[in-house]
Amino acid sequence: MSSLFTQDHSTPKMREKSNYAAEGVIPDSNPSDEGIDIDISRPNELAEHRGWRFYMIFAALAVTGLLSSAEATIISTALPTIVHNLNVGNNYAWIANAYFLTSMVVQPFFGQLANIWGRRWPMISSVVILIAGSAICGWAINGSMLIVGRAIQGIGGGGINMLVELIVCDLVPVRERSKFMGIIMGTLTVGTVVGPIIGGIIVQGGEWRWVFWLNLPIGGVALGFLVPFLQVHYTKESSFITKLKRIDWVGNFILAPSLISILFALTDAGTKAPWSSWRIILPLVLGFVGLILFQAYEASPWCVEPTIPVRLFRNRTSLAAYVLTLLHIITSIWTLYFYPLYFQSVLGSSPARSGIQILPTFLILLPFAVVSGLLVTKVGRYRPVHHAGFAIMMIGFGLSTLLNAGSSTAEWVIYQGVIAAGSGVIVSSLLPAIQAAISDDDAAASTALFALLRSFGAIWGITIPVAVFNNQFDKLLYRIQDPAARAALGNGQAYEHASRDFIYAFQEPLKSQIIGVYSDALKTVWQVGIAIAGIGFIVVFAEKELKMRTKLSTEYGMKDKEIEVPAGAPEAKV
């Protein structure tokens, strides 16, 4: 069996990519006569290539990303009203979970579709699917119909999230990707922030269905940009049936159920069932065994065109950057969920007020992401940026351990701002670091895996701190004198009861005892956050400071007129 998975089943071109990756050196151009060959170190050539249509494509990507990111969070403030109007009952959590589940599992699949059918039609199809799901949600007559619509929305949103980043990779070389990724990440941040605000405004207006109907005109605007301007190259030589045969059907059918099994377990762990329950252990074990089988199949001779090629992991820089991607999203989500919990349980804020109190995170993350992207593009180095980002996050988590019921506004604004600054410093340079070590031919697969790890890590970014918090809270329960209050908050129930309405229903001194336990349990959460960020800081040492290519060589680039290159340079078609 071991020999089966160590044989070399790759084509000569794949082996060439693998050799480059193993050596940590990627040539400035691919040995191909098709596509685009642009060198950003030659300003005249660059200016000629980047006409107005380049920026229209970039605007289309920004609008499309804004649509997807806003849709992921807009439901948060509207959920109680929707649950009440449709009598959803105990399945209300799946209104949100259905979107995240489907968006996560389809991202590798869309990566392969983008290699086979090019970038244009998978992107346009993703927007159409999201619009269709939004229409179903808007006209939902019961909870089941709404959850189905949200699952369809997630398929479109997952495709959009992955393809936006992939198309940026097709438009600009590795050296410039941090700059443009910073702008895209900034746009996604704006969507994430305004989503709940828009949802709240719509619900207050009395018609929750507009939470979903609003996507129809916005999606129409996105299509209005994409259809005429997203004209990108791809090879059309094979038939439709041949393209269908190229899809890694077996690999995707192994991967999707494995991820779903893990998500089901993590959704219920510590809340509906303890971690020791077979209801949690069994799906977790099945899911991780499935992931092992998936990777074994991907490396086998039966998988001709793998969804996630093993060559992506054959150099330490891209492997380290993938690990950093996972750790970065875990620590980032950590803050987004547990600062609001601090605001509501310790400071006594309402959910609406806590939404305003978390705004410094977004307002600080955005400029740091953009500036960091510009800096990496300027100096061509990512390791110092990654070290700085994780170090800053460690400081932010350390400062957060000082928070308590008496902390001032300045304290919690500054402390969460420090974590956000560290997160922003890192976010725009992770994918370029991954792709500095691999060929541009693997842009789709590497971007799909990057997107998948962020979605997968976001789940762990909720699950790990919730488990730490509930466990520590149970250890401190003895400080709450009232047996009824201990019963209500023990056994993993503290997180779900972390609200002003629940805590402030108790009289003194019991109320102060409960707040004190919440405050001290949160200190442990921040301490574990220091450790996670510290692991990230250590993993950065595994990265090599590779040269970030200034030349873009891709067969999927923007269609344009042919570009004249200096005499003696290889001719490139567009």
Coordinates of C-alpha atoms in Angstrom, one line a residue:
M1 CA 0.0 0.0 0.0
S2 CA 2.8 2.4 0.9
S3 CA 4.5 1.9 -2.5
L4 CA 1.2 2.6 -4.2
F5 CA 1.0 6.1 -2.8
T6 CA 4.7 6.9 -3.3
Q7 CA 4.8 6.1 -7.1
D8 CA 5.2 9.0 -9.5
H9 CA 2.0 9.2 -11.5
S10 CA 2.4 12.8 -12.7
T11 CA 3.0 14.1 -16.2
P12 CA 6.3 15.6 -17.2
K13 CA 4.9 19.1 -16.6
M14 CA 3.6 18.1 -13.2
R15 CA 7.0 16.7 -12.3
E16 CA 8.6 19.9 -13.4
K17 CA 6.4 21.8 -11.0
S18 CA 7.2 19.4 -8.2
N19 CA 10.9 19.8 -8.8
Y20 CA 10.6 23.6 -8.6
A21 CA 8.5 23.3 -5.5
A22 CA 11.0 21.0 -3.8
E23 CA 13.9 23.3 -4.5
G24 CA 11.9 26.4 -3.4
V25 CA 12.6 28.1 -6.7
I26 CA 9.9 28.9 -9.3
P27 CA 10.9 30.2 -12.7
D28 CA 9.6 33.7 -13.7
S29 CA 7.6 32.1 -16.5
N30 CA 6.0 28.9 -17.3
P31 CA 7.1 26.8 -20.3
S32 CA 3.9 27.5 -22.2
D33 CA 3.1 29.4 -25.4
E34 CA -0.4 30.3 -24.2
G35 CA -1.7 32.9 -21.9
I36 CA -0.1 36.1 -20.6
D37 CA 3.5 36.9 -19.9
I38 CA 3.9 40.3 -18.1
D39 CA 6.8 41.6 -16.1
I40 CA 5.8 44.3 -13.6
S41 CA 9.5 45.5 -13.5
R42 CA 8.9 46.9 -17.0
P43 CA 6.6 49.9 -16.4
N44 CA 5.7 50.6 -20.0
E45 CA 4.6 47.0 -20.6
L46 CA 2.6 47.0 -17.4
A47 CA 0.9 50.3 -18.2
E48 CA -0.1 49.0 -21.7
H49 CA -1.5 45.8 -20.2
R50 CA -3.4 47.4 -17.4
G51 CA -6.0 49.5 -19.3
W52 CA -9.4 50.5 -18.0
R53 CA -10.8 47.0 -18.4
F54 CA -8.3 45.7 -15.9
Y55 CA -9.7 48.1 -13.3
M56 CA -13.3 47.3 -14.3
I57 CA -12.6 43.6 -13.7
F58 CA -11.1 44.5 -10.4
A59 CA -14.2 46.6 -9.5
A60 CA -16.4 43.6 -10.5
L61 CA -14.5 41.3 -8.2
A62 CA -14.8 43.9 -5.3
V63 CA -18.6 44.2 -5.8
T64 CA -19.0 40.5 -6.1
G65 CA -16.9 39.8 -3.0
L66 CA -18.9 42.5 -1.1
L67 CA -22.2 40.7 -2.0
S68 CA -20.9 37.4 -0.7
S69 CA -19.3 38.7 2.5
A70 CA -22.4 40.7 3.4
E71 CA -24.7 37.7 2.8
A72 CA -22.6 35.6 5.2
T73 CA -23.3 37.9 8.2
I74 CA -26.6 39.8 7.3
I75 CA -28.6 37.0 8.8
S76 CA -27.2 37.5 12.3
T77 CA -29.4 40.5 13.4
A78 CA -32.4 39.3 11.4
L79 CA -32.4 35.7 12.7
P80 CA -34.7 36.1 15.7
T81 CA -37.4 37.8 13.7
I82 CA -37.2 35.2 10.9
V83 CA -37.3 32.3 13.3
H84 CA -40.5 33.8 14.9
N85 CA -42.3 34.5 11.6
L86 CA -41.6 31.1 10.1
N87 CA -41.9 29.1 13.3
V88 CA -38.5 27.5 12.6
G89 CA -38.2 25.9 16.0
N90 CA -35.1 24.2 17.2
N91 CA -33.6 24.0 13.7
Y92 CA -32.9 27.8 13.7
A93 CA -29.1 27.3 13.9
W94 CA -29.1 25.7 10.5
I95 CA -30.3 28.9 8.9
A96 CA -26.8 30.1 9.4
N97 CA -24.9 26.8 9.4
A98 CA -26.4 25.6 6.0
Y99 CA -24.7 28.6 4.3
F100 CA -21.3 28.0 5.9
L101 CA -21.4 24.2 5.4
T102 CA -22.1 24.3 1.6
S103 CA -19.8 27.3 1.0
M104 CA -16.9 25.3 2.6
V105 CA -17.4 22.0 0.9
V106 CA -17.7 23.4 -2.7
Q107 CA -14.6 25.5 -2.7
P108 CA -12.2 22.7 -3.8
F109 CA -14.7 21.7 -6.5
F110 CA -14.9 25.2 -7.8
G111 CA -11.1 25.3 -8.0
Q112 CA -11.1 22.4 -10.3
L113 CA -14.0 23.8 -12.4
A114 CA -12.0 26.9 -12.8
N115 CA -9.1 24.9 -14.3
I116 CA -11.3 23.0 -16.6
W117 CA -13.8 25.7 -17.8
G118 CA -11.8 28.8 -17.1
R119 CA -12.6 31.5 -14.6
R120 CA -15.4 33.4 -16.3
W121 CA -18.3 31.0 -16.3
P122 CA -17.7 29.4 -12.9
M123 CA -17.7 33.0 -11.4
I124 CA -20.8 34.1 -13.3
S125 CA -22.5 30.8 -12.4
S126 CA -21.6 31.4 -8.7
V127 CA -23.3 34.8 -8.7
V128 CA -26.4 33.3 -10.4
I129 CA -26.6 30.5 -7.8
L130 CA -26.3 33.0 -4.9
I131 CA -29.1 35.1 -6.5
A132 CA -31.3 32.0 -7.0
G133 CA -30.8 30.9 -3.4
S134 CA -31.6 34.5 -2.2
A135 CA -34.9 34.4 -4.2
I136 CA -35.8 31.0 -2.6
C137 CA -35.1 32.5 0.9
G138 CA -37.0 35.6 0.2
W139 CA -40.1 33.7 -0.8
A140 CA -39.7 30.9 1.8
I141 CA -43.0 29.8 3.3
N142 CA -41.4 27.6 6.1
G143 CA -38.2 26.9 7.8
S144 CA -37.2 24.0 5.6
M145 CA -37.5 26.1 2.4
L146 CA -35.4 28.8 4.0
I147 CA -32.7 26.4 5.0
V148 CA -32.6 24.9 1.5
G149 CA -32.3 28.4 0.1
R150 CA -29.5 29.2 2.5
A151 CA -27.6 26.1 1.4
I152 CA -28.0 27.1 -2.3
Q153 CA -26.7 30.6 -1.3
G154 CA -23.7 29.0 0.3
I155 CA -22.8 27.1 -2.9
G156 CA -22.7 30.4 -4.7
G157 CA -21.0 32.2 -1.9
G158 CA -18.3 29.5 -1.7
G159 CA -17.6 29.8 -5.4
I160 CA -17.4 33.6 -5.2
N161 CA -15.0 33.6 -2.3
M162 CA -12.6 31.3 -3.9
L163 CA -12.8 32.7 -7.5
V164 CA -12.4 36.3 -6.5
E165 CA -9.0 35.5 -5.0
L166 CA -8.1 33.2 -7.9
I167 CA -8.9 35.8 -10.6
V168 CA -6.7 38.3 -8.7
C169 CA -3.9 35.8 -9.0
D170 CA -4.5 35.6 -12.7
L171 CA -4.4 39.3 -13.1
V172 CA -1.2 40.2 -11.1
P173 CA 2.1 38.4 -10.4
V174 CA 3.0 37.1 -6.9
R175 CA 4.9 40.2 -6.0
E176 CA 1.8 42.4 -6.4
R177 CA -0.8 40.1 -5.0
S178 CA -0.5 41.3 -1.4
K179 CA -1.3 44.8 -2.5
F180 CA -4.5 43.8 -4.4
M181 CA -5.4 41.1 -1.9
G182 CA -5.3 43.8 0.8
I183 CA -7.9 45.9 -1.1
I184 CA -10.1 42.8 -1.7
M185 CA -9.8 41.8 1.9
G186 CA -10.7 45.3 2.9
T187 CA -13.8 45.1 0.7
L188 CA -14.8 41.8 2.3
T189 CA -14.3 43.3 5.7
V190 CA -16.7 46.1 4.8
G191 CA -19.3 43.6 3.7
T192 CA -18.9 41.6 6.9
V193 CA -19.4 44.8 9.0
V194 CA -22.3 46.3 7.1
G195 CA -24.2 43.0 6.7
P196 CA -25.6 42.8 10.3
I197 CA -26.3 46.6 10.2
I198 CA -28.3 46.3 7.0
G199 CA -30.1 43.2 8.4
G200 CA -31.1 45.1 11.5
I201 CA -32.3 48.1 9.6
I202 CA -34.4 45.9 7.3
V203 CA -36.0 44.0 10.1
Q204 CA -36.8 47.2 12.0
G205 CA -38.6 48.3 8.8
G206 CA -40.9 45.4 9.2
E207 CA -40.1 43.2 6.2
W208 CA -37.4 40.6 6.9
R209 CA -37.7 39.1 3.4
W210 CA -35.8 42.1 2.0
V211 CA -32.7 40.7 3.8
F212 CA -32.6 38.2 0.9
W213 CA -34.4 40.1 -1.9
L214 CA -31.8 42.9 -1.6
N215 CA -29.3 40.5 -3.1
L216 CA -31.2 40.4 -6.4
P217 CA -30.5 44.0 -7.5
I218 CA -27.0 43.9 -6.0
G219 CA -26.3 40.6 -7.7
G220 CA -27.6 42.1 -10.9
V221 CA -25.1 44.9 -10.6
A222 CA -22.3 42.4 -10.0
L223 CA -23.4 40.5 -13.2
G224 CA -23.5 43.8 -15.0
F225 CA -19.8 44.2 -14.3
L226 CA -18.8 40.5 -14.8
V227 CA -20.5 39.6 -18.0
P228 CA -19.0 42.3 -20.2
F229 CA -15.7 42.9 -18.5
L230 CA -14.6 39.4 -17.1
Q231 CA -13.1 38.3 -20.4
V232 CA -10.3 36.0 -19.5
H233 CA -8.4 33.4 -21.5
Y234 CA -8.7 29.6 -21.2
T235 CA -8.2 26.6 -23.5
K236 CA -11.4 25.5 -25.2
E237 CA -10.0 22.6 -27.2
S238 CA -11.8 19.7 -25.4
S239 CA -15.5 18.7 -25.6
F240 CA -18.0 19.1 -22.8
I241 CA -18.0 15.3 -22.1
T242 CA -14.2 15.3 -21.9
K243 CA -14.2 18.2 -19.4
L244 CA -16.7 16.3 -17.3
K245 CA -14.4 13.3 -17.2
R246 CA -11.6 15.5 -16.0
I247 CA -13.4 16.3 -12.8
D248 CA -12.2 14.5 -9.7
W249 CA -15.7 13.0 -8.9
V250 CA -14.4 10.4 -6.5
G251 CA -12.2 12.7 -4.6
N252 CA -14.9 15.3 -4.1
F253 CA -17.4 12.7 -3.0
I254 CA -14.9 11.6 -0.3
L255 CA -14.0 15.1 0.7
A256 CA -17.5 16.7 1.0
P257 CA -19.0 14.1 3.5
S258 CA -15.8 14.1 5.5
L259 CA -16.0 17.9 6.0
I260 CA -19.8 17.7 6.7
S261 CA -19.3 15.0 9.3
I262 CA -16.7 17.1 11.1
L263 CA -18.9 20.2 10.9
F264 CA -21.9 18.4 12.4
A265 CA -19.7 17.2 15.3
L266 CA -18.3 20.6 16.0
T267 CA -21.7 22.3 15.8
D268 CA -23.1 20.1 18.6
A269 CA -19.9 19.6 20.7
G270 CA -20.1 21.0 24.2
T271 CA -23.7 22.3 23.7
K272 CA -26.1 19.6 22.6
A273 CA -23.7 16.8 23.7
P274 CA -20.5 16.6 25.7
W275 CA -17.2 16.1 23.9
S276 CA -17.0 12.6 25.4
S277 CA -20.3 11.6 23.8
W278 CA -20.4 9.1 20.9
R279 CA -22.5 11.6 19.0
I280 CA -19.4 13.9 18.8
I281 CA -16.6 11.3 18.7
L282 CA -18.0 9.1 16.0
P283 CA -18.6 11.8 13.3
L284 CA -15.2 13.4 14.2
V285 CA -13.4 10.1 13.7
L286 CA -15.3 9.4 10.5
G287 CA -14.6 12.8 9.2
F288 CA -10.8 12.8 9.8
V289 CA -10.5 9.2 8.5
G290 CA -12.3 10.4 5.4
L291 CA -9.8 13.2 5.0
I292 CA -7.0 10.7 5.2
L293 CA -8.6 8.5 2.6
F294 CA -9.2 11.6 0.5
Q295 CA -5.5 12.5 0.5
A296 CA -4.5 8.9 -0.1
Y297 CA -6.8 8.8 -3.2
E298 CA -5.5 12.1 -4.4
A299 CA -2.0 10.6 -4.4
S300 CA -3.0 7.3 -6.0
P301 CA -2.7 6.3 -9.7
W302 CA -6.5 6.2 -10.0
C303 CA -6.8 10.0 -9.5
V304 CA -5.6 11.5 -12.9
E305 CA -6.4 15.1 -12.1
P306 CA -6.6 15.6 -8.3
T307 CA -8.7 18.3 -6.6
I308 CA -5.9 19.0 -4.1
P309 CA -2.6 17.7 -5.6
V310 CA 0.0 16.4 -3.1
R311 CA 2.7 18.5 -4.8
L312 CA 1.2 21.5 -3.0
F313 CA 2.7 20.1 0.3
R314 CA 6.1 19.1 -1.0
N315 CA 7.9 22.3 0.0
R316 CA 8.1 23.6 3.5
T317 CA 7.2 27.2 2.7
S318 CA 3.8 26.6 1.2
L319 CA 3.1 23.9 3.8
A320 CA 4.0 26.4 6.6
A321 CA 1.9 29.1 5.0
Y322 CA -1.1 26.8 4.9
V323 CA -0.6 26.1 8.6
L324 CA -0.4 29.8 9.3
T325 CA -3.6 30.4 7.3
L326 CA -5.4 27.9 9.6
L327 CA -3.9 29.5 12.8
H328 CA -4.6 33.0 11.6
I329 CA -8.3 32.5 10.9
I330 CA -8.7 30.6 14.2
T331 CA -7.3 33.5 16.2
S332 CA -9.2 36.1 14.1
I333 CA -12.6 34.4 14.6
W334 CA -11.7 33.9 18.3
T335 CA -11.8 37.7 18.8
L336 CA -15.0 38.2 16.8
Y337 CA -16.9 35.8 19.0
F338 CA -15.5 36.4 22.4
Y339 CA -15.2 40.2 22.6
P340 CA -19.0 40.4 22.1
L341 CA -19.4 37.8 24.8
Y342 CA -17.3 39.9 27.1
F343 CA -19.4 43.0 26.3
Q344 CA -22.7 41.2 26.9
S345 CA -21.8 39.1 29.9
V346 CA -19.3 41.2 31.8
L347 CA -20.1 44.8 30.8
G348 CA -23.9 44.2 30.4
S349 CA -24.2 45.4 26.9
S350 CA -27.2 44.6 24.7
P351 CA -26.6 42.5 21.5
A352 CA -27.0 45.7 19.4
R353 CA -24.6 47.6 21.5
S354 CA -22.0 44.8 21.5
G355 CA -22.2 44.9 17.7
I356 CA -21.1 48.5 17.8
Q357 CA -18.4 47.8 20.4
I358 CA -16.8 45.3 18.1
L359 CA -16.5 47.8 15.3
P360 CA -12.9 48.9 16.3
T361 CA -11.8 45.4 15.2
F362 CA -13.0 46.0 11.6
L363 CA -12.0 49.6 11.4
I364 CA -8.4 48.8 12.5
L365 CA -8.0 45.6 10.5
L366 CA -8.9 47.2 7.2
P367 CA -6.1 49.8 7.0
F368 CA -3.5 47.5 8.4
A369 CA -4.4 44.9 5.7
V370 CA -4.1 47.5 2.9
V371 CA -0.9 49.0 4.2
S372 CA 0.7 45.6 4.9
G373 CA -0.2 44.5 1.3
L374 CA 1.5 47.6 -0.1
L375 CA 4.6 47.0 2.1
V376 CA 5.0 43.4 1.0
T377 CA 4.6 44.4 -2.6
K378 CA 7.2 47.2 -2.1
V379 CA 9.9 45.1 -0.3
G380 CA 9.1 41.7 -1.6
R381 CA 9.4 40.0 1.8
Y382 CA 6.6 38.2 3.8
R383 CA 8.4 36.5 6.7
P384 CA 9.0 39.6 8.7
V385 CA 5.3 40.6 8.2
H386 CA 4.1 37.3 9.4
H387 CA 6.3 37.4 12.4
A388 CA 5.2 40.9 13.3
G389 CA 1.5 40.0 12.8
F390 CA 1.5 37.0 15.2
A391 CA 3.7 38.9 17.7
I392 CA 1.2 41.8 17.8
M393 CA -1.7 39.3 18.2
M394 CA 0.1 37.7 21.1
I395 CA 0.4 41.1 22.7
G396 CA -3.3 41.8 22.1
F397 CA -4.4 38.6 23.6
G398 CA -2.1 39.2 26.6
L399 CA -3.6 42.7 27.1
S400 CA -7.1 41.2 26.9
T401 CA -6.4 39.1 30.0
L402 CA -6.5 42.4 31.9
L403 CA -10.2 43.0 31.0
N404 CA -12.8 42.9 33.8
A405 CA -16.1 44.5 34.8
G406 CA -14.3 47.7 35.7
S407 CA -12.3 48.1 32.4
S408 CA -12.7 51.5 30.6
T409 CA -13.8 52.0 27.1
A410 CA -10.3 53.0 26.1
E411 CA -9.0 49.7 27.4
W412 CA -11.3 47.4 25.4
V413 CA -11.0 49.5 22.3
I414 CA -7.2 49.5 22.4
Y415 CA -6.9 45.8 23.3
Q416 CA -9.1 44.5 20.6
G417 CA -7.5 47.0 18.2
V418 CA -4.1 45.5 18.9
I419 CA -5.4 42.0 17.9
A420 CA -7.1 43.4 14.8
A421 CA -3.8 45.2 13.8
G422 CA -1.9 41.9 14.0
S423 CA -4.6 40.1 12.1
G424 CA -4.7 42.8 9.4
V425 CA -0.9 42.7 9.0
I426 CA -1.0 39.0 8.1
V427 CA -4.1 38.6 6.1
S428 CA -3.1 39.9 2.7
S429 CA 0.3 38.1 2.4
L430 CA -0.6 34.5 3.3
L431 CA -1.8 33.4 -0.2
P432 CA 1.2 35.2 -1.9
A433 CA 3.6 33.3 0.4
I434 CA 1.9 30.0 -0.5
Q435 CA 2.2 30.8 -4.2
A436 CA 5.7 32.0 -4.1
A437 CA 6.8 28.4 -3.7
I438 CA 4.6 26.8 -6.4
S439 CA 4.0 27.3 -10.1
D440 CA 1.3 29.6 -11.4
D441 CA -0.2 26.5 -13.1
D442 CA -1.3 25.5 -9.6
A443 CA -3.0 28.8 -8.8
A444 CA -6.5 27.3 -8.8
A445 CA -5.7 24.3 -6.6
S446 CA -3.6 26.4 -4.1
T447 CA -6.3 29.1 -3.9
A448 CA -9.1 26.6 -3.4
L449 CA -7.1 24.9 -0.6
F450 CA -6.4 28.3 0.9
A451 CA -10.1 29.2 0.9
L452 CA -11.1 25.8 2.3
L453 CA -8.6 26.1 5.2
R454 CA -10.0 29.5 6.1
S455 CA -13.5 28.1 6.2
F456 CA -12.4 25.0 8.1
G457 CA -10.4 27.1 10.5
A458 CA -13.3 29.5 11.2
I459 CA -15.2 26.5 12.6
W460 CA -12.3 25.7 14.9
G461 CA -12.0 29.4 15.8
I462 CA -15.4 29.1 17.4
T463 CA -15.2 25.5 18.8
I464 CA -11.9 25.7 20.6
P465 CA -12.5 28.9 22.6
V466 CA -16.1 27.8 23.4
A467 CA -14.7 24.5 24.8
V468 CA -12.1 26.3 26.8
F469 CA -14.6 28.8 28.1
N470 CA -17.2 26.3 29.2
N471 CA -14.6 24.1 30.8
Q472 CA -13.1 26.9 32.8
F473 CA -16.5 28.2 33.7
D474 CA -17.5 24.8 35.2
K475 CA -14.3 24.8 37.3
L476 CA -15.2 28.2 38.8
L477 CA -18.9 27.4 39.4
Y478 CA -18.3 26.9 43.1
R479 CA -18.0 30.7 43.4
I480 CA -21.7 31.1 42.5
Q481 CA -23.7 30.4 45.7
D482 CA -27.1 29.8 44.3
P483 CA -27.7 26.2 43.3
A484 CA -30.3 27.1 40.6
A485 CA -27.9 29.5 39.0
R486 CA -25.2 26.9 39.0
A487 CA -27.5 24.3 37.4
A488 CA -28.5 26.8 34.7
L489 CA -24.9 27.8 33.9
G490 CA -23.0 24.5 34.3
N491 CA -22.3 21.6 32.0
G492 CA -21.5 23.7 29.0
Q493 CA -24.4 26.1 29.3
A494 CA -22.5 29.2 30.2
Y495 CA -21.8 30.3 26.6
E496 CA -25.4 30.2 25.5
H497 CA -26.6 32.2 28.6
A498 CA -23.9 34.9 28.2
S499 CA -26.5 37.7 27.8
R500 CA -27.5 40.8 29.7
D501 CA -31.1 39.6 30.0
F502 CA -30.1 36.4 31.7
I503 CA -27.4 37.7 34.0
Y504 CA -29.2 40.9 35.1
A505 CA -32.3 39.0 36.1
F506 CA -30.4 38.0 39.3
Q507 CA -30.1 40.2 42.3
E508 CA -26.9 41.2 44.1
P509 CA -24.6 39.7 45.3
L510 CA -25.5 36.8 43.0
K511 CA -25.3 38.9 39.9
S512 CA -21.7 40.1 40.7
Q513 CA -20.7 36.5 41.4
I514 CA -21.9 35.4 38.0
I515 CA -20.2 38.3 36.3
G516 CA -16.9 37.6 38.1
V517 CA -16.9 34.0 37.0
Y518 CA -17.6 35.1 33.4
S519 CA -14.7 37.6 33.6
D520 CA -12.2 35.0 35.0
A521 CA -13.3 32.3 32.6
L522 CA -12.6 34.7 29.7
K523 CA -9.1 35.3 31.0
T524 CA -8.3 31.7 30.3
V525 CA -9.7 32.0 26.8
W526 CA -7.4 34.9 26.1
Q527 CA -4.4 33.0 27.6
V528 CA -5.1 30.1 25.2
G529 CA -5.3 32.7 22.4
I530 CA -1.7 33.8 23.3
A531 CA -0.6 30.2 22.9
I532 CA -2.3 29.8 19.5
A533 CA -0.8 33.0 18.2
G534 CA 2.6 31.9 19.7
I535 CA 2.4 28.7 17.7
G536 CA 1.9 30.8 14.6
F537 CA 4.9 32.9 15.4
I538 CA 7.0 29.7 15.7
V539 CA 5.7 28.2 12.5
V540 CA 6.8 31.3 10.6
F541 CA 10.4 30.1 11.1
A542 CA 9.6 27.2 8.8
E543 CA 9.0 29.6 5.9
K544 CA 11.8 30.4 3.5
E545 CA 12.0 34.0 2.2
L546 CA 11.5 33.1 -1.4
K547 CA 11.7 35.5 -4.3
M548 CA 8.3 36.8 -5.1
R549 CA 7.9 36.6 -8.9
T550 CA 7.5 39.9 -10.7
K551 CA 6.4 38.2 -13.9
L552 CA 2.9 36.9 -14.5
S553 CA 2.7 33.8 -16.6
T554 CA -0.8 32.3 -16.9
E555 CA -3.1 30.8 -19.5
Y556 CA -6.1 32.2 -17.7
G557 CA -5.2 35.9 -17.8
M558 CA -7.2 38.9 -19.1
K559 CA -7.9 38.9 -22.9
D560 CA -6.4 41.9 -24.5
K561 CA -4.4 42.9 -27.5
E562 CA -1.0 41.3 -27.9
I563 CA 1.7 43.0 -25.9
E564 CA 5.0 43.8 -27.5
V565 CA 8.0 42.7 -25.6
P566 CA 11.7 43.5 -26.1
A567 CA 13.5 41.8 -28.9
G568 CA 14.8 38.4 -27.8
A569 CA 12.1 37.9 -25.2
P570 CA 9.8 34.9 -25.7
E571 CA 6.6 35.8 -27.5
A572 CA 3.5 35.5 -25.5
K573 CA -0.1 35.4 -26.6
V574 CA -3.0 37.0 -24.7

